[in-house]
Coordinates of C-alpha atoms and ligand atoms in Angstrom, one line a residue:
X6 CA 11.0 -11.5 28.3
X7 CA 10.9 -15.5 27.0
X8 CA 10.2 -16.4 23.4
X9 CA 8.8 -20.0 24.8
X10 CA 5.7 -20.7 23.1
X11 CA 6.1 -17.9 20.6
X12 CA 7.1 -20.1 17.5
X13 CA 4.2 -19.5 15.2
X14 CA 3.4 -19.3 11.3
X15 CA 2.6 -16.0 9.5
X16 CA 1.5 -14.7 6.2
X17 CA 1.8 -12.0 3.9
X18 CA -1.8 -10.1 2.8
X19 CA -2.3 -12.9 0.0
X20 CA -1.6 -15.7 1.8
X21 CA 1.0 -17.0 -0.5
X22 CA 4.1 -16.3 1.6
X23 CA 4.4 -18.1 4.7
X24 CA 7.1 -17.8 7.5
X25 CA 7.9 -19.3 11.0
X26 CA 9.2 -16.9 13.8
X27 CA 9.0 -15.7 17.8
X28 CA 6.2 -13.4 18.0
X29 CA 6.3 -10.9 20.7
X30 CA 3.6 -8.5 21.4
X31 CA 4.6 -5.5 22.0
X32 CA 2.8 -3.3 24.9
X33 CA 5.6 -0.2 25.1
X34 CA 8.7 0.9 23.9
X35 CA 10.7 -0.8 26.9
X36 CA 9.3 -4.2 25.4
X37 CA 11.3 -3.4 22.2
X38 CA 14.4 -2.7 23.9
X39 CA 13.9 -6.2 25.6
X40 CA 13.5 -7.9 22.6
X41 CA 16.7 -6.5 21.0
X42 CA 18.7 -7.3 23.9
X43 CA 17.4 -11.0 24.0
X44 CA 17.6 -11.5 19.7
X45 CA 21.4 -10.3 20.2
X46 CA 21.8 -13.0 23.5
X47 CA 20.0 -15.7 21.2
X48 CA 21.7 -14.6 18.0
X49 CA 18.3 -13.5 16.5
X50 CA 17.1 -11.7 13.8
X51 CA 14.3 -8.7 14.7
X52 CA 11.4 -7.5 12.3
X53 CA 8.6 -4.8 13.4
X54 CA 5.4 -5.9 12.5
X55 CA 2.2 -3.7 12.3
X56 CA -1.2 -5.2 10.6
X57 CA 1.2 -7.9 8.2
X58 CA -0.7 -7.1 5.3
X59 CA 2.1 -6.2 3.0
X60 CA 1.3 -8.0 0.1
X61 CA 4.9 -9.5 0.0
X62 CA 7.5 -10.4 3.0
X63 CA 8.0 -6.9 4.3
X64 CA 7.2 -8.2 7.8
X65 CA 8.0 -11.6 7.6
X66 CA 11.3 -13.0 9.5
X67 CA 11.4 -17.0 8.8
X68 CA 13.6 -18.4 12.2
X69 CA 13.7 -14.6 13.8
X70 CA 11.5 -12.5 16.0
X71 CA 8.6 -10.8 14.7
X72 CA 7.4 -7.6 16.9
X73 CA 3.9 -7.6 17.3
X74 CA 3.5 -3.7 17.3
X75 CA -0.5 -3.9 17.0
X76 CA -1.0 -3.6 20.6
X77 CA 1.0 -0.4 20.5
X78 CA -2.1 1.6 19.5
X79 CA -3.2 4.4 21.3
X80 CA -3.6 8.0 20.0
X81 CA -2.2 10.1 22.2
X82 CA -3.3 13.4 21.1
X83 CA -5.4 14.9 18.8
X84 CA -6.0 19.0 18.2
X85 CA -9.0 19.6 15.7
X86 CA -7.4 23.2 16.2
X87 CA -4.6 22.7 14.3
X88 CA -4.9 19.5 12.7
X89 CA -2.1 17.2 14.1
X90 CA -2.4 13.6 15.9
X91 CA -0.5 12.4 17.6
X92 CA -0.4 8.2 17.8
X93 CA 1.4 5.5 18.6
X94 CA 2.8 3.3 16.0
X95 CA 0.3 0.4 16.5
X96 CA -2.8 3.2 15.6
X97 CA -4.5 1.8 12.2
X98 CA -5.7 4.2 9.7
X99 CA -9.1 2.8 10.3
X100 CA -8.6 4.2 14.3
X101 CA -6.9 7.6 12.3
X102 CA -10.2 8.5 9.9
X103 CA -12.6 7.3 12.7
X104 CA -11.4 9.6 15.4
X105 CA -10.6 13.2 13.2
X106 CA -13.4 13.0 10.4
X107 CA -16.1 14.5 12.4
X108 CA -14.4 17.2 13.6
X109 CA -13.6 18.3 9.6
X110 CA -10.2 16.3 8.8
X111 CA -9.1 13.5 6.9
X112 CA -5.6 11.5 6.7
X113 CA -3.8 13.2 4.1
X114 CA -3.0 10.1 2.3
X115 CA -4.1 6.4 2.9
X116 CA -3.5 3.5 1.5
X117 CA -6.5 1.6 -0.1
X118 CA -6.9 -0.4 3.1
X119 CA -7.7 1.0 6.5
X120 CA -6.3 -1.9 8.1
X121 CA -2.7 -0.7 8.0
X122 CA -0.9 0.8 10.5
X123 CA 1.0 3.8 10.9
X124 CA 4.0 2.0 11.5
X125 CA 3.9 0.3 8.6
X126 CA 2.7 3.0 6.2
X127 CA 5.4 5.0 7.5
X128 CA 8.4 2.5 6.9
X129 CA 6.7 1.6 3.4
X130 CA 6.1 5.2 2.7
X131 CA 2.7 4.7 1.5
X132 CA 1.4 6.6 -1.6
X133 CA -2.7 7.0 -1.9
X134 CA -4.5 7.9 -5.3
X135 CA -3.7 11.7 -4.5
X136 CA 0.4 11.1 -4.7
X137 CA 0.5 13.8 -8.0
X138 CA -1.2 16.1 -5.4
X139 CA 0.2 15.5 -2.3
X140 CA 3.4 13.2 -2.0
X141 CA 3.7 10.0 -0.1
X142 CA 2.2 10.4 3.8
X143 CA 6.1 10.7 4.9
X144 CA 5.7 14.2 4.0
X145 CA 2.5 15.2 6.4
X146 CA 4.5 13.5 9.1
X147 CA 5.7 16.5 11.6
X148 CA 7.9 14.5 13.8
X149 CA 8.4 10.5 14.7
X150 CA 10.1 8.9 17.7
X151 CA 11.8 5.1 16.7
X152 CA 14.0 3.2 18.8
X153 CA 17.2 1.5 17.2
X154 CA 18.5 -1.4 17.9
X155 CA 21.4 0.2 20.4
X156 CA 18.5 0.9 22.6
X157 CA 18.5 5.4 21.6
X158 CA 15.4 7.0 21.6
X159 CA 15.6 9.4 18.2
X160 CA 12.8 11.9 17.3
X161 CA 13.5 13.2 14.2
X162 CA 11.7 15.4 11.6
X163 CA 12.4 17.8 8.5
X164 CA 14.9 19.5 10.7
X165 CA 16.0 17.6 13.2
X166 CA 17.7 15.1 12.2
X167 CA 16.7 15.1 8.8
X168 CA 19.1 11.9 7.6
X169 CA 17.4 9.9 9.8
X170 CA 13.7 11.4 9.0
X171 CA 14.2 10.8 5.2
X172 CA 15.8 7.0 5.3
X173 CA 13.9 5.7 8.3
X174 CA 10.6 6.8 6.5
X175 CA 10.6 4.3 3.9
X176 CA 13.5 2.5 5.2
X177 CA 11.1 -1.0 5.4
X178 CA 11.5 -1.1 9.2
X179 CA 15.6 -1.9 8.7
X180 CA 16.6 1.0 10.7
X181 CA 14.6 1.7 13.5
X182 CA 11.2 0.9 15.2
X183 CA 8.4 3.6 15.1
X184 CA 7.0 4.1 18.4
X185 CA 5.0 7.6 18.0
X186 CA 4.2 9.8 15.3
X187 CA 3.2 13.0 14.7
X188 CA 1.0 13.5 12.0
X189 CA -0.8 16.6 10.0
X190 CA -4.3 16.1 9.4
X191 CA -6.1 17.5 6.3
X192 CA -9.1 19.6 6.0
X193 CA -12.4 18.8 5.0
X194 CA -15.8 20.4 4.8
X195 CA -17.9 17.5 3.5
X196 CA -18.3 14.0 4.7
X197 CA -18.6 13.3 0.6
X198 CA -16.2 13.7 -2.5
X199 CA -17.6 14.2 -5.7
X200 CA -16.3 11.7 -8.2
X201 CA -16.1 11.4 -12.1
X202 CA -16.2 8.1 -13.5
X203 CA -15.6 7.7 -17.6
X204 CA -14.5 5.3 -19.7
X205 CA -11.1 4.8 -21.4
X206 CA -10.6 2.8 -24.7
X207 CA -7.1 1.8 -24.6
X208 CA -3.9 2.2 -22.8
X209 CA -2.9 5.2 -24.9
X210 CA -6.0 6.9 -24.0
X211 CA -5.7 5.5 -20.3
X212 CA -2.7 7.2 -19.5
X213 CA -3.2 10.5 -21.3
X214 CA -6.2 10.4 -19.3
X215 CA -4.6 10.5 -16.2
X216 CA -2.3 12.9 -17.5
X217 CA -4.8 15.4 -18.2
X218 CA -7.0 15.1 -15.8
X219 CA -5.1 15.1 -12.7
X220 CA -4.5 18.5 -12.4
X221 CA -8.0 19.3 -11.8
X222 CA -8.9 16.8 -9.1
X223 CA -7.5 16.0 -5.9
X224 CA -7.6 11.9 -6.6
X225 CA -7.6 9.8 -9.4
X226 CA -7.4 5.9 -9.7
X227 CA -7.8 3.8 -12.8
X228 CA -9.3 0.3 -13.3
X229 CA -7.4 -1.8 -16.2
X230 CA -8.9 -4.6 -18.0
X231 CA -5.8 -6.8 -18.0
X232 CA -7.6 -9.2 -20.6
X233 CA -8.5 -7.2 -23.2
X234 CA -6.2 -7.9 -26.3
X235 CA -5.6 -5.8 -29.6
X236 CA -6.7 -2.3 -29.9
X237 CA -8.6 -2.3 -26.4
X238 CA -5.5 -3.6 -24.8
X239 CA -5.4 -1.4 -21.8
X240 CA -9.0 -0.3 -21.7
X241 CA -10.9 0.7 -18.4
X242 CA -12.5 3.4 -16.4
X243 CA -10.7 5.8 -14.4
X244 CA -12.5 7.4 -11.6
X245 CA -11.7 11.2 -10.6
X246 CA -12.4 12.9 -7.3
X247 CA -12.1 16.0 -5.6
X248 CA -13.1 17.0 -2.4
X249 CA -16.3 19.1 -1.7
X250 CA -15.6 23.4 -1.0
X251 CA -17.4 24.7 2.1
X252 CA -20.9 25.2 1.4
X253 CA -21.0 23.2 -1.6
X254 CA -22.5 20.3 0.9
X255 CA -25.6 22.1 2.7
X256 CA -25.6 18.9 5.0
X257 CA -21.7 18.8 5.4
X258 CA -22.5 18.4 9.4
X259 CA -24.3 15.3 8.7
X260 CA -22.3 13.5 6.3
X261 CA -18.9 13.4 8.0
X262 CA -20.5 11.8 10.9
X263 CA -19.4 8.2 11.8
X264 CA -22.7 6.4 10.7
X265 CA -22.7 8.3 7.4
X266 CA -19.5 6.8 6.5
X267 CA -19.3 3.0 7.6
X268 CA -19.0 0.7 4.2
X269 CA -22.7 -1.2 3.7
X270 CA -23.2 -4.9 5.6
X271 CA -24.5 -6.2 2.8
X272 CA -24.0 -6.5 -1.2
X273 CA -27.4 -4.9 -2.7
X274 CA -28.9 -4.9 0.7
X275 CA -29.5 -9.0 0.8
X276 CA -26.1 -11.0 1.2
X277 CA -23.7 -10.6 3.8
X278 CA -20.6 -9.2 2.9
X279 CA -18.6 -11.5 5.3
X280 CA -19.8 -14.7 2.8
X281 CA -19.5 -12.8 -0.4
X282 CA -16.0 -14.5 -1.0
X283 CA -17.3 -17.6 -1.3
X284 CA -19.1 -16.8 -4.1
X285 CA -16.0 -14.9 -6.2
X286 CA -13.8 -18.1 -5.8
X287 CA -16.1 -20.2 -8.9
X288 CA -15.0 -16.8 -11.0
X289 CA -11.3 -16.3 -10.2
X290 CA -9.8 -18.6 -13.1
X291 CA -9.0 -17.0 -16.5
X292 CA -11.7 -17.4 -18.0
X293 CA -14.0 -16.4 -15.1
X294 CA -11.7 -13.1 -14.8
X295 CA -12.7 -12.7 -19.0
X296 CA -16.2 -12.4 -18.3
X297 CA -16.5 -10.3 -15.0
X298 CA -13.9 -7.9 -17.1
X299 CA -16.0 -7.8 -20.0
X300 CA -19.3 -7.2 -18.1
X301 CA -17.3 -4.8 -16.1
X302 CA -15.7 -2.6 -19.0
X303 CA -19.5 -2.7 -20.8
X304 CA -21.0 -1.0 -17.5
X305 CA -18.5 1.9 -17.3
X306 CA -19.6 2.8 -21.0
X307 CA -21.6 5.0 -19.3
X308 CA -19.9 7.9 -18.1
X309 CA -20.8 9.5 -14.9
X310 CA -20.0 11.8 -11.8
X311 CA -21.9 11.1 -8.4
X312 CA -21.0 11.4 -4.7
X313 CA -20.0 9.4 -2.1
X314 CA -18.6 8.9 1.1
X315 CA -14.7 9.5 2.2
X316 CA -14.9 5.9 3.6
X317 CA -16.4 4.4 0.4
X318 CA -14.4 5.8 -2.2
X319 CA -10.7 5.7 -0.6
X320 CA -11.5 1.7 1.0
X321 CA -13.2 -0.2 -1.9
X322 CA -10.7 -2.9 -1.2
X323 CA -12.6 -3.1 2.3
X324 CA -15.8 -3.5 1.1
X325 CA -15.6 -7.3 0.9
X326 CA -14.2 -8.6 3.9
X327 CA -11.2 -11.7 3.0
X328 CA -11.9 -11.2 -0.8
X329 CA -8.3 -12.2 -1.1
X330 CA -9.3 -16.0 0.1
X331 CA -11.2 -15.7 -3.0
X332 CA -8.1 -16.7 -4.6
X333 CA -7.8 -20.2 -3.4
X334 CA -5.1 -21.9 -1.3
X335 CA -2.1 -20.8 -3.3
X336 CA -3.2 -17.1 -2.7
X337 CA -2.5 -13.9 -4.4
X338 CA 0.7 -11.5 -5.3
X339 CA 0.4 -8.0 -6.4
X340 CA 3.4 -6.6 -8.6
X341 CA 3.6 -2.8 -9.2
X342 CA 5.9 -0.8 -11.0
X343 CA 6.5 2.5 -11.4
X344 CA 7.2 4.4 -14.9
X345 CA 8.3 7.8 -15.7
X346 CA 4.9 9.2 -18.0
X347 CA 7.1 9.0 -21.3
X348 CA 7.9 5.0 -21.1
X349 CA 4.7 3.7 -19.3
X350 CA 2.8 3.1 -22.2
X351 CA 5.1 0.9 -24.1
X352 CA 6.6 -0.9 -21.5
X353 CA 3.0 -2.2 -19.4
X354 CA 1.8 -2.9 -23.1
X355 CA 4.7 -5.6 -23.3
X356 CA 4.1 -6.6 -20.1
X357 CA 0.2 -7.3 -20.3
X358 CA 1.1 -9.1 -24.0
X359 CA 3.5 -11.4 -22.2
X360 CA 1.3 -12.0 -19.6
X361 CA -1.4 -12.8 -21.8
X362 CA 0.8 -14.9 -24.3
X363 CA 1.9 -16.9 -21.0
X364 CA -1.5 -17.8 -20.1
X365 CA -0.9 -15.8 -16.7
X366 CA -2.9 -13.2 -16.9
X367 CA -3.6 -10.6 -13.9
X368 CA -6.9 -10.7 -12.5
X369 CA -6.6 -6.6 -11.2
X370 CA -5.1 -3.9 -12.8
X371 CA -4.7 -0.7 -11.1
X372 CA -3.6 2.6 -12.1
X373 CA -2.6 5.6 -10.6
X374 CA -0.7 9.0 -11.0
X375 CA 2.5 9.7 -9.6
X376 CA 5.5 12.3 -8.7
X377 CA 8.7 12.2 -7.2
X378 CA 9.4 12.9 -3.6
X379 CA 12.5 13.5 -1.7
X380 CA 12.7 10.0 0.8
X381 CA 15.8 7.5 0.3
X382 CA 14.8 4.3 -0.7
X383 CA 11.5 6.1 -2.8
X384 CA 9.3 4.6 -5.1
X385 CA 8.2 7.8 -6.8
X386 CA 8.5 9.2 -10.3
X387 CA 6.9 11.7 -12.6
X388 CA 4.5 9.3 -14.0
X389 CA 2.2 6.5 -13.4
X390 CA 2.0 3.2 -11.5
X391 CA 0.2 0.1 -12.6
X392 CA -0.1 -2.8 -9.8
X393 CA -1.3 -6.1 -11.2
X394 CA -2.9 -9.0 -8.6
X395 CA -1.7 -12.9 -9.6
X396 CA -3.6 -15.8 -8.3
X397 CA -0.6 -18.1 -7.2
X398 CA -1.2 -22.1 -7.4
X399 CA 1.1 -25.2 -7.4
X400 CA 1.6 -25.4 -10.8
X401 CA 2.0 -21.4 -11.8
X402 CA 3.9 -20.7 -8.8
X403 CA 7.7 -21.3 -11.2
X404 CA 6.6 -19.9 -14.4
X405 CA 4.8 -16.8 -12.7
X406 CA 8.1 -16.0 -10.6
X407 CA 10.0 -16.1 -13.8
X408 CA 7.6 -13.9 -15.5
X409 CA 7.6 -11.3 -12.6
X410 CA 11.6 -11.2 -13.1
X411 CA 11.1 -10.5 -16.5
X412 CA 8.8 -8.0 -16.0
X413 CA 11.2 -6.4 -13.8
X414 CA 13.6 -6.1 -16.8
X415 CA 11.4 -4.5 -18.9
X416 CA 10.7 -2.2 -16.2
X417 CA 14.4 -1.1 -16.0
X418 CA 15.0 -0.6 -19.1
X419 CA 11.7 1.9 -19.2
X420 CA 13.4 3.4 -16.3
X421 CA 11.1 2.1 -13.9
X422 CA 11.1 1.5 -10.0
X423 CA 9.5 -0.4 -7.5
X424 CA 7.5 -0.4 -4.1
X425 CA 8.7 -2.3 -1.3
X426 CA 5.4 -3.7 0.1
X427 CA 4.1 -4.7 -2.7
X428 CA 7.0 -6.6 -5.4
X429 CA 7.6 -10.6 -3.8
X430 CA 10.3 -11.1 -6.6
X431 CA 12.9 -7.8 -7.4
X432 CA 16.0 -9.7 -6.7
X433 CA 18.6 -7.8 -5.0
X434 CA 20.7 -7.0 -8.9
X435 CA 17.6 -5.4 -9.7
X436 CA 17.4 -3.1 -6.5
X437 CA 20.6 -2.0 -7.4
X438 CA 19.7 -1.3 -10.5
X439 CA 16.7 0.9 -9.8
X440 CA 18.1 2.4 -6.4
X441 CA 21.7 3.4 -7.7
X442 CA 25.0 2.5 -6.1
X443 CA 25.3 5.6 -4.1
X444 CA 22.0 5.3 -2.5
X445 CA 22.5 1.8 -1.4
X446 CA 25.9 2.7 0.0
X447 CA 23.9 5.6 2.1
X448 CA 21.3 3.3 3.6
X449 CA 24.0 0.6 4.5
X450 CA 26.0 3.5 6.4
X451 CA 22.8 4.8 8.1
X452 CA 22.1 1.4 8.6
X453 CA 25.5 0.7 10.2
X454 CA 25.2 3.5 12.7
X455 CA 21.7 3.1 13.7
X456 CA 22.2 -1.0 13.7
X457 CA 26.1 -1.9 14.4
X458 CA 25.0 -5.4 15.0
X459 CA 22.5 -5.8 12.3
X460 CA 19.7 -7.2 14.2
X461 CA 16.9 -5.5 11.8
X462 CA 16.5 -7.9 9.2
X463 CA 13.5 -9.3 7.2
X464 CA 13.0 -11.8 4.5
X465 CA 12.2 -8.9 2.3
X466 CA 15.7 -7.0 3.5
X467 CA 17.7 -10.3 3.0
X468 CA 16.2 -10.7 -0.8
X469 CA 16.8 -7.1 -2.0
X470 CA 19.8 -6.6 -0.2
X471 CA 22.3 -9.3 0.2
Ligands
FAD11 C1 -5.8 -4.3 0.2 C2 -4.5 -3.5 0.3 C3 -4.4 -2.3 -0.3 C4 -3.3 -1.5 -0.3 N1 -3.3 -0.3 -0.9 C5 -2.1 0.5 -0.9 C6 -2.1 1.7 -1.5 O1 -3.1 2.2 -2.0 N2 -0.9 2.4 -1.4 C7 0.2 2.0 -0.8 O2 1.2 2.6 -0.7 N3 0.2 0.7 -0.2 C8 -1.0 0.0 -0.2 N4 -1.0 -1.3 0.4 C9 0.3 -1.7 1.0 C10 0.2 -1.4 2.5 O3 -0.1 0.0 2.7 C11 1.7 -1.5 3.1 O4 2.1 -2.8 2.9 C12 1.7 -1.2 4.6 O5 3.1 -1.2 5.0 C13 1.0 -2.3 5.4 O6 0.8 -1.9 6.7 P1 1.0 -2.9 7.9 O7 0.6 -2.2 9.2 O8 0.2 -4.1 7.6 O9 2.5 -3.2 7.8 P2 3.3 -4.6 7.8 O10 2.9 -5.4 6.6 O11 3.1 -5.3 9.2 O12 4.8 -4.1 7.7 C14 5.2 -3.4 6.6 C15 6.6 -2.9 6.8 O13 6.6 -1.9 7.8 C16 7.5 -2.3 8.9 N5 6.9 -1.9 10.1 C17 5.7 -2.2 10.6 N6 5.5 -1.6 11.8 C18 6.6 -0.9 12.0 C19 7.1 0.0 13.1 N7 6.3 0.3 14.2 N8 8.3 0.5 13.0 C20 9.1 0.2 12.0 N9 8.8 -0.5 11.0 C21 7.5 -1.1 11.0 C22 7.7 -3.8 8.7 O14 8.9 -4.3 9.2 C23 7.6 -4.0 7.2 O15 8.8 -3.7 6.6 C24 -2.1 -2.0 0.4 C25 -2.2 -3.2 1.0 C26 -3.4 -4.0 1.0 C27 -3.4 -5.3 1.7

């Protein structure tokens, strides 16, 4: 193996993160060995890499070696018996839904992409808008195989080797690298969920709604008008879904067939989705974001409850290819925090007035209801999550760092935590003061036995961890 050649620039998701490192592609587990061995020769430092589309610098390495685990993506097995699938790390979600869905499954939990891969959603621990419900996917996971850097093969799950199972899920890629997985599928006996959509006046009834209505559904998301001021601060729509019971769909055989689920070419049957970007960018400025928010909270007035397709209502954020380009050359960050269901409400309403006061106001807001779950360095809590996208330039790039850091304050003192593939600037004091002392000290102990030589490292490890 030779890194000659390999020296090449890469982004996060938003394109406002940018790092130089060896790329390797990996094409089987004996490539990652190699590439251990040759970043300890050449004094290296090694990051896995699935799809790169963390929104922050989970998988970027600036002077290191980036494993290209994409290529790794086969699935190996799959039982529409029983349910499980088995892949290889490299498998994307898309691959996942694509190849189980007709025989009567879904992926238990995906993320709002299905361009990840299972490698990545594994180290980040992804949570999807049924995490109340069903815990992040690390706990449909039946067993995983990751190599560390000594060169051991370690399958661990629940039971076998359980310290492992819990840190390395979620564990950002710092402790091993995912080569299979073993995952259980869940059932379904529709290819469409039935969804209700309403409208929410304010943040008070926002997050009461999700409250209440969780219980009764197997999904619910929220869309937050981050410009609204005053009483309608924290207005929106929140959208509610369950899945269809058998013989509730009299077609079910039809709909969960590939060509009933693939997301439409074109926006209201005319323009190509591929050039509908284009067209966002004149509208992605504060006052632009104003009006579409506006016209957008005035259309969910009407209260509704339709169906649609698996495909459709988990991968909106598919629907228009590169929308994040939209944003302009400085790109996009998301931030999301996580609050326990008792401080949410006060501390996102100090966070959107600052954000609005500071002329920097988010251009997506996002919520969702959580709970806690049992994985190391977790994101979970009894309560809600509320992830705001920032369009990045020159000139706000300073001011909006320093707002995110004191948004991160706030947070803590709500009791809040954060998620590690989404937050670009949670400075290492305030990981240790959402993560604890003690947990810390367990990951750096894992970390020590798994890595002696502490070649996993990643611009994301060195910022909230050194
Ligand atoms: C549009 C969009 C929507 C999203 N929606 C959600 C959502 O609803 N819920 C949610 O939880 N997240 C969401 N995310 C975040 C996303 O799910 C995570 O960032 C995920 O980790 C990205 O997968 P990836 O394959 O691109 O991983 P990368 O970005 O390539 O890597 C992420 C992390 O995984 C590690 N890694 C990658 N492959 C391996 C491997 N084989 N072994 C060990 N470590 C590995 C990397 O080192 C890095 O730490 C969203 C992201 C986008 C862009």
């Amino acid at each position: 193996m030779n890194i000659n050649n390999t020296f090449t620039q890469l982004e996060n998701f938003g394109h406002s993160l940018k790092a130089s490192s060896y790329r390797i592609q990996i094409n089987r587990s004996e490539d990652i060995y190699e590439a251990f061995q040759l970043a300890k020769k050449l004094g290296l430092k090694v990051t896995a890499r699935g799809t790169g589309i963390s929104y922050n610098d989970a998988s970027l390495n600036g002077g290191g070696i980036v494993l290209d685990m994409s290529a790794m993506n086969q699935i190996q097995e799959w039982d529409p018996a029983s349910g499980l699938v088995r892949c290889e790390s490299g498998v994307t979600l898309e691959q996942l839904w694509q190849r189980v869905e007709s025989d009567g499954w879904w992926s238990p939990v995906v993320s709002g992409t299905m361009k990840t891969t299972l490698g990545g959603c594994l180290a980040a621990n992804i949570h999807g808008k049924n995490n109340f419900q069903v815990g992040p996917i690390g706990e449909h996971v039946v067993e995983f195989t990751a190599m560390t850097p000594t060169g051991a093969l370690v399958t661990c799950s629940p039971k076998k080797n359980a310290d492992l199972f819990y840190a390395l899920i979620s564990g950002l890629g710092m402790l091993g690298v995912f080569t299979l997985i073993t995952l259980r599928m869940k059932r379904i006996f529709s290819g469409l969920i039935s969804v209700d959509a309403w409208h929410v006046p304010n943040l008070n009834r926002h997050l009461s709604g999700l409250l209440e209505h969780a219980p009764d559904h197997d999904y619910i998301v929220g869309w937050l008008d981050t410009t609204a001021k005053g009483i309608g601060l924290g207005r929106g729509q929140i959208h509610a879904a369950r899945q269809l019971n058998e013989g509730e769909d009299p077609h079910a055989q039809k709909t969960v067939r590939l060509e009933n689920q693939h997301l439409p070419d074109r926006i209201f049957g005319v323009m190509p989705k591929s050039l509908l970007h284009y067209f966002m960018n004149p509208f992605l400025n504060n006052l632009g974001v104003w009006g579409v928010n506006t016209a957008k909270y005035i259309t969910a007035l009407r209260d509704h409850t339709f169906r649609q397709s698996h495909a459709e209502f988990h991968f909106l954020l598919d629907y228009v290819p590169d929308w994040e380009r939209s944003f302009g050359r400085g790109g996009l960050i998301q931030y999301q925090s996580f609050l326990p269901k008792e401080t949410a409400e006060d501390v996102w309403r100090e966070m959107i007035q600052l954000s609005q006061r500071s002329r920097l106001p988010s251009y997506l807001g996002v919520t969702k209801r959580h709970r806690p779950d049992k994985f190391l360095l977790t994101h979970g809590v009894d309560g809600f999550s509320l992830a705001l996208d920032f369009k990045v330039t020159d000139k706000n790039r300073v001011m909006l760092r320093r707002m995110l850091q004191e948004f991160d304050r706030i947070a803590l003192e709500g009791g809040g935590r954060f998620y590690f593939a989404k937050n670009s600037e949670t400075s290492a004091e305030s990981t240790r003061r959402f993560l604890g002392d003690e947990t810390i000290a367990k990951f750096k102990k894992l970390k020590k036995r798994c890595d002696p030589n502490g070649l996993l490292e990643s611009d994301l490890y060195r910022r909230i961890f050194q």
